[in-house]
C-alpha cells in the first residue's frame, strides 16, 4: 500500500468526532491514511470546538468515547 498523508484543518478533523455533513468522508480518509497531519493550532481549536459543542449540548460523537 502506498503511503497516504492526509492534512486536516480543525474544521475538517472535528467531523471525525462529531456527526455532521462530511463525517463519513473524513472517517474514510482517516482509515486509509498512513499519516494524519495537523497544523500547530489545530489542537487548541479542536478543544475549543468540543467545549463549545458541549456547552451547546450539540455533541453527537461519531466515535463514542473517543473525544
CSV table of N, CA, C and O in Angstrom, one decimal:
chain,number,residue,atom,x,y,z
A,1,UNK,N,0.8,-1.2,0.0
A,1,UNK,CA,0.0,0.0,0.0
A,1,UNK,C,0.9,1.2,0.0
A,1,UNK,O,1.8,1.3,0.8
A,2,UNK,N,0.6,2.2,-0.8
A,2,UNK,CA,1.3,3.4,-0.9
A,2,UNK,C,1.0,4.3,0.3
A,2,UNK,O,-0.1,4.2,0.8
A,3,UNK,N,2.0,5.1,0.7
A,3,UNK,CA,1.8,6.0,1.9
A,3,UNK,C,0.7,7.0,1.5
A,3,UNK,O,0.7,7.5,0.4
A,4,UNK,N,-0.1,7.3,2.4
A,4,UNK,CA,-1.2,8.3,2.2
A,4,UNK,C,-1.1,9.3,3.4
A,4,UNK,O,-1.5,8.9,4.5
A,5,UNK,N,-0.6,10.5,3.1
A,5,UNK,CA,-0.6,11.5,4.2
A,5,UNK,C,-1.8,12.4,3.9
A,5,UNK,O,-2.0,12.9,2.8
A,6,UNK,N,-2.6,12.6,5.0
A,6,UNK,CA,-3.8,13.5,4.9
A,6,UNK,C,-3.6,14.7,5.8
A,6,UNK,O,-3.2,14.5,7.0
A,7,UNK,N,-3.8,15.9,5.3
A,7,UNK,CA,-3.8,17.1,6.1
A,7,UNK,C,-5.2,17.5,6.4
A,7,UNK,O,-6.0,17.6,5.5
A,8,UNK,N,-5.5,17.8,7.7
A,8,UNK,CA,-6.8,18.3,8.1
A,8,UNK,C,-6.6,19.6,8.8
A,8,UNK,O,-5.8,19.7,9.6
A,9,UNK,N,-7.5,20.5,8.5
A,9,UNK,CA,-7.6,21.7,9.4
A,9,UNK,C,-8.6,21.3,10.5
A,9,UNK,O,-9.3,20.2,10.4
A,10,UNK,N,-8.7,22.1,11.5
A,10,UNK,CA,-9.6,21.7,12.6
A,10,UNK,C,-11.0,21.5,12.3
A,10,UNK,O,-11.7,20.6,12.8
A,11,UNK,N,-11.5,22.3,11.3
A,11,UNK,CA,-13.0,22.2,11.0
A,11,UNK,C,-13.2,20.9,10.3
A,11,UNK,O,-14.4,20.4,10.4
A,12,UNK,N,-12.3,20.4,9.6
A,12,UNK,CA,-12.5,19.1,8.9
A,12,UNK,C,-12.3,17.9,9.9
A,12,UNK,O,-13.1,17.0,9.9
A,13,UNK,N,-11.3,18.0,10.8
A,13,UNK,CA,-11.0,16.9,11.7
A,13,UNK,C,-12.1,16.7,12.7
A,13,UNK,O,-12.4,15.6,13.2
A,14,UNK,N,-12.7,17.8,13.1
A,14,UNK,CA,-13.8,17.7,14.1
A,14,UNK,C,-14.9,16.8,13.6
A,14,UNK,O,-15.6,16.1,14.3
A,15,UNK,N,-15.1,16.7,12.3
A,15,UNK,CA,-16.1,15.8,11.6
A,15,UNK,C,-15.8,14.3,11.9
A,15,UNK,O,-16.7,13.5,11.8
A,16,UNK,N,-14.6,14.0,12.3
A,16,UNK,CA,-14.2,12.6,12.7
A,16,UNK,C,-14.9,12.3,14.0
A,16,UNK,O,-15.2,11.1,14.2
A,17,UNK,N,-15.2,13.3,14.8
A,17,UNK,CA,-15.7,13.0,16.2
A,17,UNK,C,-17.1,13.5,16.4
A,17,UNK,O,-17.8,13.0,17.3
A,18,UNK,N,-17.6,14.4,15.5
A,18,UNK,CA,-19.0,14.9,15.6
A,18,UNK,C,-19.7,14.7,14.3
A,18,UNK,O,-19.2,15.1,13.2
A,19,UNK,N,-20.8,14.0,14.4
A,19,UNK,CA,-21.6,13.6,13.2
A,19,UNK,C,-22.2,14.9,12.6
A,19,UNK,O,-22.9,15.6,13.2
A,20,UNK,N,-21.7,15.2,11.4
A,20,UNK,CA,-22.3,16.3,10.6
A,20,UNK,C,-21.9,16.0,9.1
A,20,UNK,O,-21.3,15.0,8.8
A,21,UNK,N,-22.4,16.9,8.2
A,21,UNK,CA,-22.1,16.7,6.8
A,21,UNK,C,-20.6,16.5,6.6
A,21,UNK,O,-19.8,17.3,7.1
A,22,UNK,N,-20.2,15.5,6.0
A,22,UNK,CA,-18.8,15.2,5.7
A,22,UNK,C,-18.1,14.2,6.6
A,22,UNK,O,-17.0,13.8,6.4
A,23,UNK,N,-18.8,13.8,7.7
A,23,UNK,CA,-18.3,12.8,8.6
A,23,UNK,C,-17.8,11.5,8.0
A,23,UNK,O,-16.7,11.1,8.2
A,24,UNK,N,-18.6,11.0,7.1
A,24,UNK,CA,-18.3,9.7,6.5
A,24,UNK,C,-17.1,9.8,5.7
A,24,UNK,O,-16.2,8.9,5.7
A,25,UNK,N,-16.9,10.9,4.9
A,25,UNK,CA,-15.7,11.1,4.1
A,25,UNK,C,-14.5,11.2,4.9
A,25,UNK,O,-13.4,10.6,4.6
A,26,UNK,N,-14.6,12.0,6.0
A,26,UNK,CA,-13.4,12.2,6.9
A,26,UNK,C,-13.0,10.9,7.5
A,26,UNK,O,-11.8,10.5,7.6
A,27,UNK,N,-14.0,10.1,7.9
A,27,UNK,CA,-13.7,8.8,8.6
A,27,UNK,C,-13.0,7.9,7.6
A,27,UNK,O,-12.0,7.1,7.9
A,28,UNK,N,-13.4,7.9,6.3
A,28,UNK,CA,-12.8,7.0,5.3
A,28,UNK,C,-11.4,7.5,5.0
A,28,UNK,O,-10.5,6.6,4.9
A,29,UNK,N,-11.1,8.8,4.9
A,29,UNK,CA,-9.8,9.3,4.7
A,29,UNK,C,-8.9,8.9,5.9
A,29,UNK,O,-7.7,8.5,5.7
A,30,UNK,N,-9.4,9.0,7.1
A,30,UNK,CA,-8.6,8.6,8.3
A,30,UNK,C,-8.3,7.2,8.3
A,30,UNK,O,-7.2,6.8,8.6
A,31,UNK,N,-9.2,6.3,7.9
A,31,UNK,CA,-9.0,4.9,7.9
A,31,UNK,C,-7.9,4.5,6.8
A,31,UNK,O,-7.2,3.6,7.0
A,32,UNK,N,-7.9,5.3,5.7
A,32,UNK,CA,-6.9,5.0,4.6
A,32,UNK,C,-5.6,5.6,4.9
A,32,UNK,O,-4.6,5.2,4.3
A,33,UNK,N,-5.5,6.6,5.7
A,33,UNK,CA,-4.3,7.4,5.9
A,33,UNK,C,-3.2,6.6,6.6
A,33,UNK,O,-3.5,5.8,7.5
A,34,UNK,N,-2.0,6.7,6.2
A,34,UNK,CA,-0.8,6.2,6.9
A,34,UNK,C,-0.3,7.3,7.9
A,34,UNK,O,0.4,6.9,8.8
A,35,UNK,N,-0.7,8.5,7.6
A,35,UNK,CA,-0.2,9.6,8.5
A,35,UNK,C,-1.3,10.7,8.4
A,35,UNK,O,-1.7,11.1,7.3
A,36,UNK,N,-1.7,11.3,9.5
A,36,UNK,CA,-2.6,12.4,9.6
A,36,UNK,C,-1.8,13.6,10.1
A,36,UNK,O,-1.1,13.5,11.1
A,37,UNK,N,-1.8,14.7,9.3
A,37,UNK,CA,-1.1,15.9,9.6
A,37,UNK,C,-2.0,17.0,10.0
A,37,UNK,O,-3.1,17.2,9.4
A,38,UNK,N,-1.6,17.7,11.1
A,38,UNK,CA,-2.4,18.8,11.6
A,38,UNK,C,-1.6,20.1,11.7
A,38,UNK,O,-0.4,20.0,11.8
A,39,UNK,N,-2.2,21.2,11.6
A,39,UNK,CA,-1.4,22.5,11.8
A,39,UNK,C,-1.1,22.6,13.3
A,39,UNK,O,-1.7,21.9,14.1
A,40,UNK,N,-0.2,23.5,13.6
A,40,UNK,CA,0.2,23.7,15.0
A,40,UNK,C,-0.9,24.2,15.9
A,40,UNK,O,-0.9,24.0,17.1
A,41,UNK,N,-1.9,24.9,15.3
A,41,UNK,CA,-3.0,25.4,16.1
A,41,UNK,C,-4.3,24.5,16.1
A,41,UNK,O,-5.3,24.9,16.7
A,42,UNK,N,-4.2,23.4,15.5
A,42,UNK,CA,-5.4,22.5,15.4
A,42,UNK,C,-5.8,22.0,16.7
A,42,UNK,O,-7.0,22.0,17.0
A,43,UNK,N,-4.9,21.6,17.6
A,43,UNK,CA,-5.3,21.0,18.9
A,43,UNK,C,-6.1,22.0,19.7
A,43,UNK,O,-7.2,21.7,20.2
A,44,UNK,N,-5.6,23.2,19.9
A,44,UNK,CA,-6.4,24.2,20.7
A,44,UNK,C,-7.8,24.5,20.0
A,44,UNK,O,-8.8,24.7,20.7
A,45,UNK,N,-7.8,24.6,18.7
A,45,UNK,CA,-9.0,24.8,18.0
A,45,UNK,C,-10.0,23.7,18.2
A,45,UNK,O,-11.2,23.9,18.4
A,46,UNK,N,-9.5,22.4,18.2
A,46,UNK,CA,-10.4,21.3,18.4
A,46,UNK,C,-11.0,21.3,19.8
A,46,UNK,O,-12.1,21.1,20.0
A,47,UNK,N,-10.1,21.5,20.8
A,47,UNK,CA,-10.6,21.6,22.2
A,47,UNK,C,-11.6,22.7,22.3
A,47,UNK,O,-12.7,22.4,22.9
A,48,UNK,N,-11.4,23.8,21.7
A,48,UNK,CA,-12.4,24.9,21.8
A,48,UNK,C,-13.7,24.5,21.1
A,48,UNK,O,-14.8,24.8,21.7
A,49,UNK,N,-13.6,23.8,20.0
A,49,UNK,CA,-14.8,23.4,19.3
A,49,UNK,C,-15.6,22.4,20.1
A,49,UNK,O,-16.8,22.5,20.3
A,50,UNK,N,-14.9,21.4,20.7
A,50,UNK,CA,-15.6,20.4,21.6
A,50,UNK,C,-16.2,21.0,22.8
A,50,UNK,O,-17.3,20.7,23.2
A,51,UNK,N,-15.5,22.0,23.4
A,51,UNK,CA,-16.1,22.7,24.6
A,51,UNK,C,-17.3,23.5,24.2
A,51,UNK,O,-18.3,23.5,24.9
A,52,UNK,N,-17.3,24.1,23.1
A,52,UNK,CA,-18.4,24.9,22.6
A,52,UNK,C,-19.6,24.0,22.3
A,52,UNK,O,-20.7,24.2,22.8
A,53,UNK,N,-19.3,22.9,21.7
A,53,UNK,CA,-20.4,21.9,21.4
A,53,UNK,C,-21.0,21.3,22.7
A,53,UNK,O,-22.2,21.1,22.8
A,54,UNK,N,-20.1,21.1,23.6
A,54,UNK,CA,-20.6,20.5,24.9
A,54,UNK,C,-21.5,21.6,25.6
A,54,UNK,O,-22.5,21.2,26.1
A,55,UNK,N,-21.1,22.8,25.6
A,55,UNK,CA,-21.9,23.9,26.2
A,55,UNK,C,-23.2,24.0,25.5
A,55,UNK,O,-24.2,24.3,26.2
A,56,UNK,N,-23.2,23.9,24.2
A,56,UNK,CA,-24.5,24.0,23.4
A,56,UNK,C,-25.2,22.7,23.4
A,56,UNK,O,-26.3,22.6,22.7
A,57,UNK,N,-24.7,21.6,24.0
A,57,UNK,CA,-25.3,20.3,24.0
A,57,UNK,C,-25.6,19.8,22.6
A,57,UNK,O,-26.7,19.2,22.3
A,58,UNK,N,-24.7,20.0,21.7
A,58,UNK,CA,-24.9,19.6,20.3
A,58,UNK,C,-23.9,18.5,19.9
A,58,UNK,O,-23.8,18.1,18.8
A,59,UNK,N,-23.2,17.9,20.9
A,59,UNK,CA,-22.2,16.9,20.6
A,59,UNK,C,-22.9,15.6,20.3
A,59,UNK,O,-23.7,15.1,21.1
A,60,UNK,N,-22.7,15.0,19.1
A,60,UNK,CA,-23.2,13.7,18.7
A,60,UNK,C,-22.0,13.0,18.2
A,60,UNK,O,-21.7,13.0,17.0
A,61,UNK,N,-21.2,12.3,19.1
A,61,UNK,CA,-20.0,11.7,18.7
A,61,UNK,C,-20.2,10.6,17.6
A,61,UNK,O,-21.1,9.8,17.7
A,62,UNK,N,-19.4,10.7,16.6
A,62,UNK,CA,-19.4,9.7,15.5
A,62,UNK,C,-18.6,8.5,16.1
A,62,UNK,O,-18.9,7.3,15.7
A,63,UNK,N,-17.7,8.7,17.0
A,63,UNK,CA,-16.9,7.6,17.6
A,63,UNK,C,-17.1,7.8,19.1
A,63,UNK,O,-16.3,8.5,19.8
A,64,UNK,N,-18.1,7.2,19.6
A,64,UNK,CA,-18.5,7.4,21.0
A,64,UNK,C,-17.3,7.1,22.0
A,64,UNK,O,-16.7,6.0,21.8
A,65,UNK,N,-17.0,7.9,22.9
A,65,UNK,CA,-16.0,7.7,23.9
A,65,UNK,C,-14.6,8.0,23.4
A,65,UNK,O,-13.6,7.8,24.0
A,66,UNK,N,-14.5,8.6,22.2
A,66,UNK,CA,-13.1,8.9,21.6
A,66,UNK,C,-12.9,10.4,21.5
A,66,UNK,O,-12.1,10.9,20.7
A,67,UNK,N,-13.6,11.2,22.3
A,67,UNK,CA,-13.3,12.7,22.3
A,67,UNK,C,-12.0,12.9,22.9
A,67,UNK,O,-11.5,12.3,23.8
